[in-house]
């Protein structure tokens, strides 16, 4: 240890001074910022001790002077008096065209149709969703910088798992506008899982149930080697806590015989009723039994609404909504090909999962209590903070996650010497991505896998990284086997590829170091080539695909003839053979994809009747079988 620490003026005296890295949950209804302090992640409150920032920005007329806008709670308060200039739920517009926004007409402000992204008309002019989001992000950035009295090093910002490229890019642009260096965007369900430390838990499948203010998301995640892969997502972009407010309000007005208010209430009265409904709903979450109640009490311009609400009343009024979320859960499970027993743990996210009715429904469905010791509206921000802390190199354990991207796409060879891209270029690592493949021939019991790197469509133009084989696939008809190929890249850029036949579980894997030995210049050259040759590649790809289809059609026809040629007369058989010969000849002789496709089509058409006869035979055999069994 040095006796004296000498530092130059302006330089940090402590070489290990921590970088301020935060996690930001940029939510539809609420946003939060969190950071790891003293080893634990916590949400940073504002000056009044409130961790939550309503995702609302109100624009003031330019002549009003001052800052010209209000953000958060101040803006929220104006929602009743100035709905047209008070922008809430702006996340629904991010990276979207007007036509793509669900229930756009129900938003209280005017959304304009613009090329690229919809915008909003306000008294202060037209605002893009990116600008509005930037206001929210900047507010959180200042909060973090004030808290730590230091400049922000960077942030991990969360986005819904289903966000596409345009939506993610819009989020990054908003961060840039707010002066926030983005360490990484991560998926909200992944952040929630990280907050619960599931990335250190045992490998397996986890479900994340997120019921927020206006949206419901269910995500099924698979944890492999510390990396989460999104297996399936689902939900309802027009179902959230707001709907519970409306359902409760409708129920109360029915009880008091004031349902006409649903249509006749002024905008202000309507906002007041909904505000009251939300307050009552949130208080009801604290009730344990039916012996207590919460008073619904709204003073309106046009009178008063007053009724005492019990827990069971609320349950009845909102049952249909909770049931709708469970329908989406069931569908996501089906899409993932999973049963309830496959789920290792369930994470609850979103303020609306505070409702006991929701917790009970989730527990009943999965047959296990969900994880809920963290605050459900903070858990996404907390997970993002943990990730940010690691990315900034603040983790004292030293297992520093490198912030890195894949310089060139990774994929595998498919029939005909084509490359199927699995991990696109510029994907951040660590990552895991999977795709399903199937067998090409009847009875095929092994599959050769060839791992490739590059942007070109043909194997010959890409760099070969590794080859391996999956053996022991049970003999099945072509196309019946389901082989999941998973590319996993860890934080060090180490790639491992696995192939698993889903039915039997037979599996093979290989480890590769993908960028090993490639200099920056080589990468640049490969990229340059892919841009200049894209046109030629597309043609080559079409040709190869046409040939593969032709081959497949001939193969299928041969196999049908082997089984059921007795259904055809000698002449008919000759005709089918002639069509097959043409396909073979054109497929090998012609360089034009269209010619080959035409010949394949002709064969398909010429064997339609044969296919129908085979189907009928199959059905009568099956029926015959039943009858014998029945006797
Ligand atoms: P988002 O992810 O859409 O920004 P949040 O996760 O912050 O939303 O959830 C906001 C929703 O949670 C609102 O509808 C709010 O009424 C609801 N909520 C918050 N606290 C409670 C509570 N105690 N009981 C019921 N609902 C609640
Ligand atoms: Mg949320």
XYZ file of C-alpha atoms and ligand atoms in Angstrom:
659
model
C 0.000 0.000 0.000
C 1.351 3.391 -0.969
C 2.100 5.734 1.891
C 1.005 8.797 0.060
C -1.663 9.076 -2.530
C -0.723 11.790 -4.933
C -3.170 13.008 -7.482
C -3.029 15.764 -10.021
C -5.482 18.620 -9.803
C -8.787 17.711 -11.440
C -8.049 14.026 -11.329
C -9.964 11.706 -9.160
C -8.006 10.891 -5.996
C -9.694 7.539 -5.833
C -9.092 5.339 -8.830
C -11.994 3.163 -7.803
C -14.504 5.963 -7.599
C -17.843 4.585 -8.577
C -19.533 5.531 -11.777
C -23.128 6.650 -11.493
C -25.040 4.039 -13.450
C -28.799 3.799 -13.117
C -31.684 1.671 -14.276
C -34.706 3.420 -15.732
C -38.175 1.934 -16.101
C -39.775 4.173 -18.724
C -43.350 3.057 -18.151
C -46.654 3.808 -19.834
C -48.156 5.128 -16.608
C -45.194 5.558 -14.249
C -41.448 5.843 -14.621
C -38.736 5.212 -12.057
C -34.989 5.481 -11.692
C -32.986 3.138 -9.478
C -29.346 2.608 -8.587
C -27.231 0.185 -6.614
C -26.123 1.854 -3.391
C -24.127 0.059 -0.726
C -24.610 -3.151 -2.640
C -28.411 -3.017 -2.856
C -30.616 -1.708 -5.623
C -33.044 0.986 -4.579
C -35.349 3.439 -6.292
C -34.342 7.081 -6.048
C -37.101 9.322 -4.674
C -37.764 12.929 -5.662
C -37.334 15.816 -3.195
C -40.653 14.950 -1.619
C -39.714 11.332 -1.107
C -41.792 9.898 -3.970
C -39.983 7.242 -6.044
C -42.651 7.142 -8.770
C -42.785 9.747 -11.525
C -46.087 9.773 -13.433
C -45.228 9.461 -17.151
C -47.167 12.618 -17.951
C -46.022 15.851 -19.605
C -48.247 18.910 -19.878
C -47.397 21.590 -22.443
C -48.309 25.169 -21.609
C -49.089 27.920 -24.126
C -45.853 29.703 -25.195
C -47.111 33.082 -23.888
C -47.332 31.646 -20.362
C -43.541 31.940 -20.229
C -41.405 29.924 -17.831
C -40.403 26.407 -18.626
C -43.457 25.895 -20.830
C -44.195 22.450 -19.477
C -44.992 20.447 -16.371
C -43.752 16.924 -15.770
C -44.912 14.172 -13.434
C -47.282 14.878 -10.533
C -47.824 18.528 -11.548
C -48.879 17.418 -15.007
C -51.019 14.608 -13.613
C -53.016 17.117 -11.595
C -53.790 19.009 -14.818
C -55.190 15.961 -16.527
C -58.660 16.891 -15.306
C -58.502 20.542 -16.334
C -56.376 20.452 -19.490
C -56.679 16.979 -21.048
C -55.816 18.074 -24.604
C -52.323 19.292 -23.665
C -51.563 16.788 -20.947
C -49.836 13.853 -22.572
C -50.108 10.532 -20.764
C -49.489 7.003 -22.115
C -47.082 8.443 -24.698
C -45.212 5.128 -24.709
C -48.024 3.684 -26.793
C -47.012 6.046 -29.625
C -43.253 5.408 -29.531
C -41.947 4.303 -32.914
C -45.522 3.814 -34.170
C -47.577 5.178 -36.996
C -50.966 6.576 -36.006
C -52.796 3.651 -37.600
C -50.791 1.186 -35.491
C -51.746 2.695 -32.124
C -54.437 0.680 -30.355
C -57.574 2.717 -29.516
C -55.877 5.914 -30.616
C -59.233 7.711 -30.706
C -59.726 7.219 -26.988
C -56.657 9.247 -26.089
C -57.650 12.648 -24.670
C -55.224 14.492 -26.968
C -54.951 14.843 -30.748
C -52.648 12.348 -32.426
C -51.435 13.329 -35.902
C -50.571 10.964 -38.717
C -46.968 11.562 -39.799
C -44.579 9.474 -41.855
C -42.395 7.386 -39.578
C -43.981 8.160 -36.247
C -47.257 9.699 -35.058
C -47.034 13.062 -33.283
C -49.250 14.985 -30.868
C -50.822 18.404 -31.385
C -50.420 20.696 -28.346
C -50.730 24.430 -27.593
C -46.956 24.562 -27.705
C -46.851 23.021 -31.180
C -46.473 19.524 -32.531
C -44.566 17.134 -30.239
C -43.057 13.771 -31.128
C -43.340 10.883 -28.658
C -39.531 10.886 -28.573
C -39.458 14.484 -27.284
C -42.133 13.790 -24.701
C -40.324 10.688 -23.449
C -37.094 12.691 -23.351
C -38.734 15.116 -20.890
C -39.518 12.221 -18.558
C -36.058 10.708 -18.956
C -34.337 14.042 -18.366
C -36.330 14.519 -15.151
C -35.059 11.154 -13.931
C -31.535 11.942 -15.036
C -31.496 15.176 -13.003
C -32.907 13.289 -10.041
C -30.047 10.780 -10.226
C -27.396 13.468 -10.701
C -28.764 15.440 -7.742
C -28.837 12.332 -5.590
C -25.224 11.411 -6.288
C -23.981 14.933 -6.896
C -22.206 13.571 -9.917
C -22.660 13.282 -13.643
C -24.490 10.251 -14.970
C -22.186 7.647 -16.497
C -24.992 5.777 -18.190
C -28.335 4.049 -17.876
C -29.955 0.753 -18.635
C -33.450 1.490 -19.912
C -36.166 -1.123 -20.021
C -38.599 -1.786 -22.866
C -41.406 -4.330 -23.252
C -40.205 -7.655 -24.621
C -42.431 -7.265 -27.682
C -40.966 -3.838 -28.666
C -39.711 -3.987 -32.252
C -36.668 -2.238 -33.713
C -38.488 1.031 -34.379
C -39.819 1.211 -30.835
C -36.407 0.392 -29.354
C -34.702 2.935 -31.585
C -37.238 5.586 -30.551
C -36.448 4.821 -26.906
C -32.719 5.202 -27.561
C -33.324 8.473 -29.399
C -35.308 9.796 -26.448
C -32.417 8.929 -24.120
C -29.969 10.690 -26.400
C -32.161 13.766 -26.445
C -32.224 13.669 -22.646
C -28.424 13.480 -22.540
C -28.350 9.963 -21.161
C -25.720 7.530 -22.440
C -27.549 4.236 -22.932
C -25.544 1.322 -21.603
C -28.139 -1.077 -22.918
C -31.847 -1.550 -23.462
C -33.154 -4.626 -21.703
C -36.547 -6.291 -21.689
C -38.841 -5.433 -18.780
C -39.543 -9.068 -17.806
C -35.821 -9.813 -17.884
C -35.166 -6.866 -15.578
C -37.825 -8.118 -13.180
C -36.259 -11.573 -13.154
C -32.825 -10.053 -12.485
C -34.240 -8.055 -9.577
C -35.295 -11.322 -8.001
C -31.807 -12.702 -8.595
C -33.195 -15.386 -10.852
C -30.161 -15.045 -13.118
C -28.253 -16.693 -10.278
C -31.003 -19.218 -9.631
C -31.256 -22.661 -11.132
C -31.711 -22.907 -14.893
C -35.258 -23.262 -16.064
C -38.360 -21.504 -17.261
C -39.917 -18.518 -15.489
C -43.149 -16.621 -16.104
C -43.381 -12.863 -15.659
C -46.926 -11.505 -15.235
C -46.978 -7.718 -15.692
C -50.245 -5.851 -15.192
C -49.618 -2.114 -15.368
C -51.847 0.907 -15.883
C -52.953 0.356 -19.451
C -51.275 -2.816 -20.617
C -50.919 -6.442 -19.720
C -47.820 -8.435 -20.674
C -47.028 -12.052 -20.004
C -43.523 -13.273 -20.821
C -42.083 -16.743 -20.611
C -38.320 -16.656 -20.063
C -35.818 -19.452 -20.168
C -32.632 -19.105 -18.148
C -29.598 -20.809 -19.686
C -26.069 -20.211 -18.428
C -27.083 -17.000 -16.691
C -28.744 -15.596 -19.808
C -32.469 -15.061 -20.256
C -34.068 -15.979 -23.536
C -37.621 -14.826 -24.242
C -39.467 -18.008 -25.193
C -42.833 -16.398 -25.802
C -44.684 -13.195 -25.074
C -48.341 -12.332 -25.035
C -50.812 -10.057 -23.420
C -53.232 -7.312 -24.245
C -52.080 -3.809 -25.091
C -55.514 -2.454 -24.121
C -56.013 -4.056 -20.712
C -54.668 -2.666 -17.462
C -55.397 -0.986 -14.157
C -57.372 1.752 -15.959
C -59.919 -0.865 -17.009
C -60.352 -1.907 -13.386
C -61.063 1.750 -12.572
C -63.716 1.902 -15.288
C -65.263 -1.418 -14.266
C -65.505 -0.291 -10.653
C -66.999 3.053 -11.671
C -69.620 1.370 -13.854
C -70.486 -0.986 -11.012
C -70.868 1.858 -8.484
C -73.017 3.922 -10.858
C -75.219 0.889 -11.429
C -75.682 0.486 -7.679
C -76.581 4.159 -7.209
C -78.808 4.232 -10.309
C -76.674 6.915 -11.976
C -75.472 5.022 -15.050
C -76.518 7.948 -17.259
C -73.418 9.740 -15.957
C -71.328 7.372 -18.080
C -72.614 9.261 -21.126
C -73.619 12.671 -19.824
C -70.825 13.619 -17.402
C -68.675 16.568 -18.489
C -65.003 15.893 -19.236
C -64.076 17.277 -15.830
C -66.697 15.214 -13.987
C -65.627 12.145 -15.883
C -61.989 12.686 -14.949
C -63.061 13.198 -11.311
C -65.100 9.988 -11.273
C -62.234 7.985 -12.743
C -59.795 9.554 -10.306
C -62.026 8.539 -7.399
C -62.453 5.045 -8.804
C -58.687 4.642 -8.951
C -58.209 5.842 -5.364
C -60.924 3.473 -4.132
C -59.473 0.586 -6.140
C -56.010 1.103 -4.672
C -57.380 1.314 -1.115
C -59.394 -1.851 -1.588
C -56.099 -3.707 -2.103
C -55.476 -3.200 1.611
C -58.734 -4.886 2.669
C -58.528 -8.452 3.889
C -62.163 -9.224 4.686
C -65.655 -8.172 3.725
C -66.414 -6.634 7.109
C -64.628 -3.454 5.998
C -65.401 -1.166 3.098
C -64.000 1.841 1.246
C -66.214 4.859 0.606
C -66.593 5.934 -3.017
C -67.247 9.652 -2.799
C -67.113 12.052 -5.738
C -68.390 15.633 -5.683
C -69.322 16.620 -9.211
C -70.432 19.766 -11.033
C -73.693 17.895 -11.566
C -74.222 16.446 -8.095
C -72.603 13.676 -6.088
C -71.834 9.967 -6.284
C -71.496 8.116 -3.005
C -71.373 4.398 -2.212
C -69.525 2.038 0.161
C -67.539 -0.663 -1.672
C -66.601 -4.020 -0.155
C -63.801 -6.315 -1.310
C -66.229 -8.884 -2.720
C -68.054 -6.132 -4.647
C -64.804 -5.176 -6.292
C -63.994 -8.799 -7.080
C -67.381 -9.250 -8.773
C -67.078 -6.017 -10.726
C -63.655 -6.892 -12.149
C -63.684 -10.687 -12.429
C -64.038 -10.638 -16.215
C -60.903 -8.496 -16.570
C -58.767 -10.810 -14.450
C -60.096 -13.760 -16.427
C -59.006 -12.052 -19.661
C -55.417 -11.832 -18.443
C -55.454 -15.545 -17.686
C -56.624 -16.318 -21.226
C -53.516 -14.524 -22.508
C -51.348 -16.457 -20.028
C -52.725 -19.743 -21.279
C -52.038 -18.728 -24.874
C -48.441 -17.712 -24.127
C -47.888 -21.065 -22.428
C -49.299 -22.835 -25.467
C -47.081 -20.811 -27.812
C -44.082 -21.799 -25.721
C -45.173 -25.428 -25.815
C -45.042 -25.586 -22.022
C -47.222 -26.982 -19.249
C -47.788 -25.317 -15.875
C -45.450 -27.824 -14.226
C -42.573 -26.613 -16.405
C -42.644 -23.203 -14.730
C -39.993 -22.839 -12.015
C -41.147 -19.487 -10.707
C -43.634 -16.692 -11.330
C -42.743 -13.015 -10.985
C -45.386 -10.329 -10.462
C -44.746 -6.919 -12.017
C -46.847 -3.748 -12.247
C -48.842 -1.767 -9.731
C -52.024 -3.633 -10.613
C -50.625 -6.913 -9.281
C -51.126 -5.399 -5.825
C -54.774 -6.357 -6.184
C -55.463 -9.509 -4.170
C -57.862 -10.746 -6.871
C -55.041 -10.770 -9.374
C -52.576 -12.481 -7.039
C -55.078 -15.199 -6.271
C -55.831 -15.821 -9.942
C -52.131 -16.119 -10.782
C -51.425 -18.440 -7.875
C -54.413 -20.631 -8.740
C -53.317 -20.938 -12.368
C -49.655 -21.795 -11.782
C -50.296 -23.807 -8.643
C -47.528 -21.959 -6.793
C -47.307 -18.663 -4.931
C -45.755 -15.924 -7.093
C -42.626 -14.055 -6.014
C -43.795 -10.796 -4.489
C -41.462 -9.650 -1.762
C -40.240 -6.790 -3.989
C -42.427 -3.832 -4.768
C -44.234 -4.766 -8.006
C -44.036 -1.269 -9.442
C -40.345 -0.945 -8.622
C -39.056 -4.369 -9.603
C -38.309 -3.517 -13.262
C -36.282 -0.425 -12.342
C -34.424 -2.377 -9.644
C -33.386 -5.102 -12.076
C -32.258 -2.493 -14.601
C -30.161 -0.830 -11.873
C -28.419 -4.104 -11.054
C -27.609 -4.609 -14.707
C -26.407 -0.998 -15.074
C -24.144 -1.386 -12.075
C -22.536 -4.439 -13.628
C -22.147 -2.835 -17.030
C -20.481 0.213 -15.500
C -17.920 -2.064 -13.890
C -18.995 -1.211 -10.367
C -19.464 -4.784 -9.313
C -16.874 -5.474 -6.618
C -17.043 -9.205 -7.296
C -15.203 -8.379 -10.466
C -17.341 -10.409 -12.818
C -17.656 -7.524 -15.137
C -20.162 -7.936 -17.901
C -18.716 -6.532 -21.080
C -20.874 -4.171 -23.013
C -20.437 -5.548 -26.443
C -22.201 -6.345 -29.652
C -21.883 -9.103 -32.211
C -19.924 -7.576 -35.092
C -21.213 -10.020 -37.737
C -24.374 -12.095 -37.926
C -24.288 -15.721 -36.862
C -26.353 -18.470 -38.396
C -26.454 -22.016 -39.640
C -26.449 -23.684 -43.004
C -29.781 -24.889 -44.335
C -30.639 -26.951 -47.408
C -29.061 -25.852 -50.644
C -26.102 -24.018 -49.154
C -28.104 -21.120 -47.729
C -27.421 -19.383 -44.433
C -30.251 -18.941 -41.955
C -29.350 -15.986 -39.741
C -30.080 -16.626 -36.065
C -28.210 -13.882 -34.230
C -28.299 -10.632 -36.212
C -25.287 -8.347 -36.378
C -25.172 -5.711 -33.625
C -27.088 -7.817 -31.110
C -25.825 -6.924 -27.668
C -24.307 -9.716 -25.669
C -24.847 -11.750 -23.620
C -27.770 -13.123 -25.549
C -29.531 -16.355 -26.382
C -31.655 -16.883 -29.469
C -33.327 -19.987 -30.764
C -35.013 -21.184 -33.895
C -36.774 -24.422 -34.766
C -35.771 -26.576 -37.702
C -36.984 -29.870 -39.018
C -35.769 -32.874 -40.976
C -35.700 -32.874 -44.760
C -36.073 -36.552 -45.575
C -38.360 -39.302 -44.283
C -36.627 -41.342 -41.610
C -33.715 -38.954 -41.269
C -31.945 -39.779 -37.974
C -29.060 -37.318 -38.008
C -28.656 -33.640 -38.752
C -25.414 -31.921 -39.746
C -25.074 -28.431 -38.319
C -22.732 -25.901 -39.806
C -22.245 -22.666 -37.863
C -21.444 -19.609 -39.970
C -20.571 -15.960 -39.549
C -21.248 -13.173 -42.026
C -23.866 -11.078 -43.746
C -24.129 -12.941 -47.044
C -26.913 -15.360 -47.988
C -24.773 -18.168 -49.339
C -22.638 -20.466 -47.229
C -19.799 -20.125 -49.710
C -19.595 -16.383 -48.984
C -19.619 -16.627 -45.197
C -16.984 -17.707 -42.723
C -17.275 -21.224 -41.398
C -16.937 -21.378 -37.623
C -17.759 -24.930 -36.666
C -19.541 -28.099 -37.666
C -21.230 -30.677 -35.509
C -23.885 -33.361 -35.725
C -27.067 -34.206 -33.933
C -27.532 -37.979 -33.950
C -30.194 -40.272 -32.580
C -33.262 -38.499 -33.955
C -36.003 -41.143 -34.062
C -37.100 -41.946 -37.645
C -40.078 -39.767 -38.579
C -41.707 -38.408 -41.715
C -39.876 -35.450 -43.240
C -40.886 -32.270 -41.455
C -42.238 -34.004 -38.348
C -39.185 -33.672 -36.100
C -38.839 -30.381 -34.209
C -35.216 -29.478 -33.657
C -34.511 -26.370 -31.628
C -31.191 -24.767 -32.402
C -30.099 -22.300 -29.712
C -27.248 -19.830 -30.038
C -25.998 -18.664 -26.656
C -23.356 -15.952 -26.439
C -21.969 -15.142 -23.036
C -20.601 -11.818 -21.865
C -17.161 -12.704 -23.190
C -18.473 -13.296 -26.678
C -18.154 -17.029 -26.338
C -20.673 -18.769 -28.535
C -22.149 -22.141 -27.891
C -24.642 -23.722 -30.229
C -26.951 -26.494 -29.200
C -29.443 -28.567 -31.148
C -32.163 -30.461 -29.372
C -34.889 -32.700 -30.762
C -37.890 -31.535 -28.765
C -39.773 -34.812 -28.739
C -37.036 -37.090 -27.421
C -34.727 -34.546 -25.860
C -31.644 -35.843 -27.721
C -29.171 -33.015 -27.800
C -25.779 -32.009 -29.162
C -23.759 -28.853 -28.607
C -20.518 -27.155 -29.504
C -18.560 -24.158 -28.214
C -17.031 -21.628 -30.583
C -15.196 -18.348 -30.223
C -16.824 -16.361 -33.015
C -14.782 -13.206 -33.511
C -11.522 -14.947 -32.786
C -8.934 -14.178 -35.424
C -10.977 -11.567 -37.248
C -9.421 -8.108 -37.329
C -11.520 -4.945 -37.510
C -10.490 -4.539 -41.158
C -11.677 -8.032 -41.985
C -15.019 -7.325 -40.354
C -15.302 -4.061 -42.278
C -14.521 -5.849 -45.526
C -17.108 -8.525 -44.903
C -19.734 -5.885 -44.153
C -18.786 -3.849 -47.230
C -19.095 -6.943 -49.391
C -22.507 -7.749 -48.021
C -23.790 -4.280 -48.920
C -22.444 -4.266 -52.452
C -23.565 -7.788 -53.208
C -27.003 -7.735 -51.631
C -28.751 -7.656 -55.024
C -26.825 -10.599 -56.430
C -27.270 -12.482 -53.175
C -31.018 -12.101 -53.304
C -31.122 -13.647 -56.779
C -28.829 -16.447 -55.751
C -30.935 -17.077 -52.684
C -34.163 -17.226 -54.715
C -32.557 -19.729 -57.084
C -31.346 -21.963 -54.288
C -34.709 -21.810 -52.551
C -36.520 -22.732 -55.766
C -34.191 -25.717 -56.179
C -34.750 -26.848 -52.618
C -38.529 -26.617 -53.060
C -38.333 -28.541 -56.331
C -36.285 -31.278 -54.687
C -38.659 -31.472 -51.786
C -41.692 -31.795 -54.085
C -40.068 -34.606 -56.090
C -39.038 -36.350 -52.883
C -42.605 -36.160 -51.519
C -44.112 -37.415 -54.776
C -41.735 -40.391 -54.862
C -42.619 -41.290 -51.313
C -46.352 -41.075 -52.143
C -45.898 -43.321 -55.175
C -44.013 -45.870 -53.108
C -46.928 -46.056 -50.688
C -49.997 -45.778 -52.902
C -49.117 -46.089 -56.590
C -51.915 -48.662 -56.980
C -54.406 -45.781 -56.805
C -53.197 -44.592 -60.210
C -53.606 -46.188 -63.625
C -50.479 -46.918 -65.641
C -51.106 -43.825 -67.802
C -51.564 -41.622 -64.787
C -48.321 -42.902 -63.307
C -46.476 -42.146 -66.534
C -47.862 -38.586 -66.482
C -46.665 -38.026 -62.908
C -43.211 -39.364 -63.785
C -43.033 -37.029 -66.773
C -43.828 -34.049 -64.551
C -41.152 -35.134 -62.081
C -38.595 -35.478 -64.867
C -39.356 -31.946 -66.021
C -38.885 -30.596 -62.523
C -35.545 -32.389 -62.173
C -34.349 -31.199 -65.563
C -35.311 -27.563 -65.041
C -34.008 -27.522 -61.484
C -30.530 -28.602 -62.538
C -30.462 -26.916 -65.940
C -32.054 -23.505 -65.424
C -30.535 -20.513 -63.622
C -33.929 -18.835 -63.382
C -35.868 -19.312 -60.138
C -39.180 -18.539 -61.868
C -38.757 -21.428 -64.370
C -38.062 -23.870 -61.568
C -41.005 -22.616 -59.540
C -43.289 -23.036 -62.568
C -42.198 -26.669 -63.049
C -42.699 -27.381 -59.335
C -46.145 -25.820 -59.495
C -47.040 -28.003 -62.491
C -46.047 -31.117 -60.557
C -48.088 -29.984 -57.554
C -51.122 -29.378 -59.759
C -50.686 -32.658 -61.626
C -50.670 -34.652 -58.380
C -53.560 -32.880 -56.649
C -56.095 -35.603 -57.506
C -53.641 -38.280 -56.381
C -53.168 -36.494 -53.060
C -56.947 -36.350 -52.562
C -57.293 -40.094 -53.253
C -54.544 -40.838 -50.755
C -56.268 -38.737 -48.160
C -59.572 -40.602 -48.680
C -57.790 -43.897 -48.363
C -56.201 -42.724 -45.146
C -59.576 -41.712 -43.736
C -61.306 -44.973 -44.648
C -58.433 -46.925 -43.107
C -58.794 -44.953 -39.944
C -62.557 -45.525 -39.894
C -62.100 -49.231 -40.532
C -59.773 -49.310 -37.564
C -62.396 -47.738 -35.328
C -65.050 -50.198 -36.354
C -62.891 -53.192 -35.534
C -62.033 -51.666 -32.166
C -65.706 -51.013 -31.484
C -66.621 -54.638 -31.963
P -47.033 1.023 -16.035
O -46.107 -0.119 -16.118
O -48.139 0.964 -17.038
O -46.345 2.340 -16.031
P -47.536 0.589 -13.167
O -46.849 -0.696 -13.023
O -46.961 1.741 -12.475
O -47.853 0.941 -14.661
O -49.040 0.363 -12.672
C -49.959 1.417 -12.609
C -51.286 0.839 -12.230
O -51.178 0.187 -10.965
C -52.391 1.867 -12.096
O -53.550 1.427 -12.753
C -52.614 1.920 -10.587
O -53.952 2.250 -10.266
C -52.305 0.498 -10.191
N -52.023 0.379 -8.767
C -51.040 0.956 -8.042
N -51.136 0.635 -6.743
C -52.222 -0.171 -6.631
C -52.879 -0.834 -5.543
N -52.438 -0.708 -4.295
N -53.961 -1.590 -5.817
C -54.432 -1.695 -7.061
N -53.874 -1.101 -8.116
C -52.780 -0.339 -7.910
Mg -44.500 -1.279 -16.238
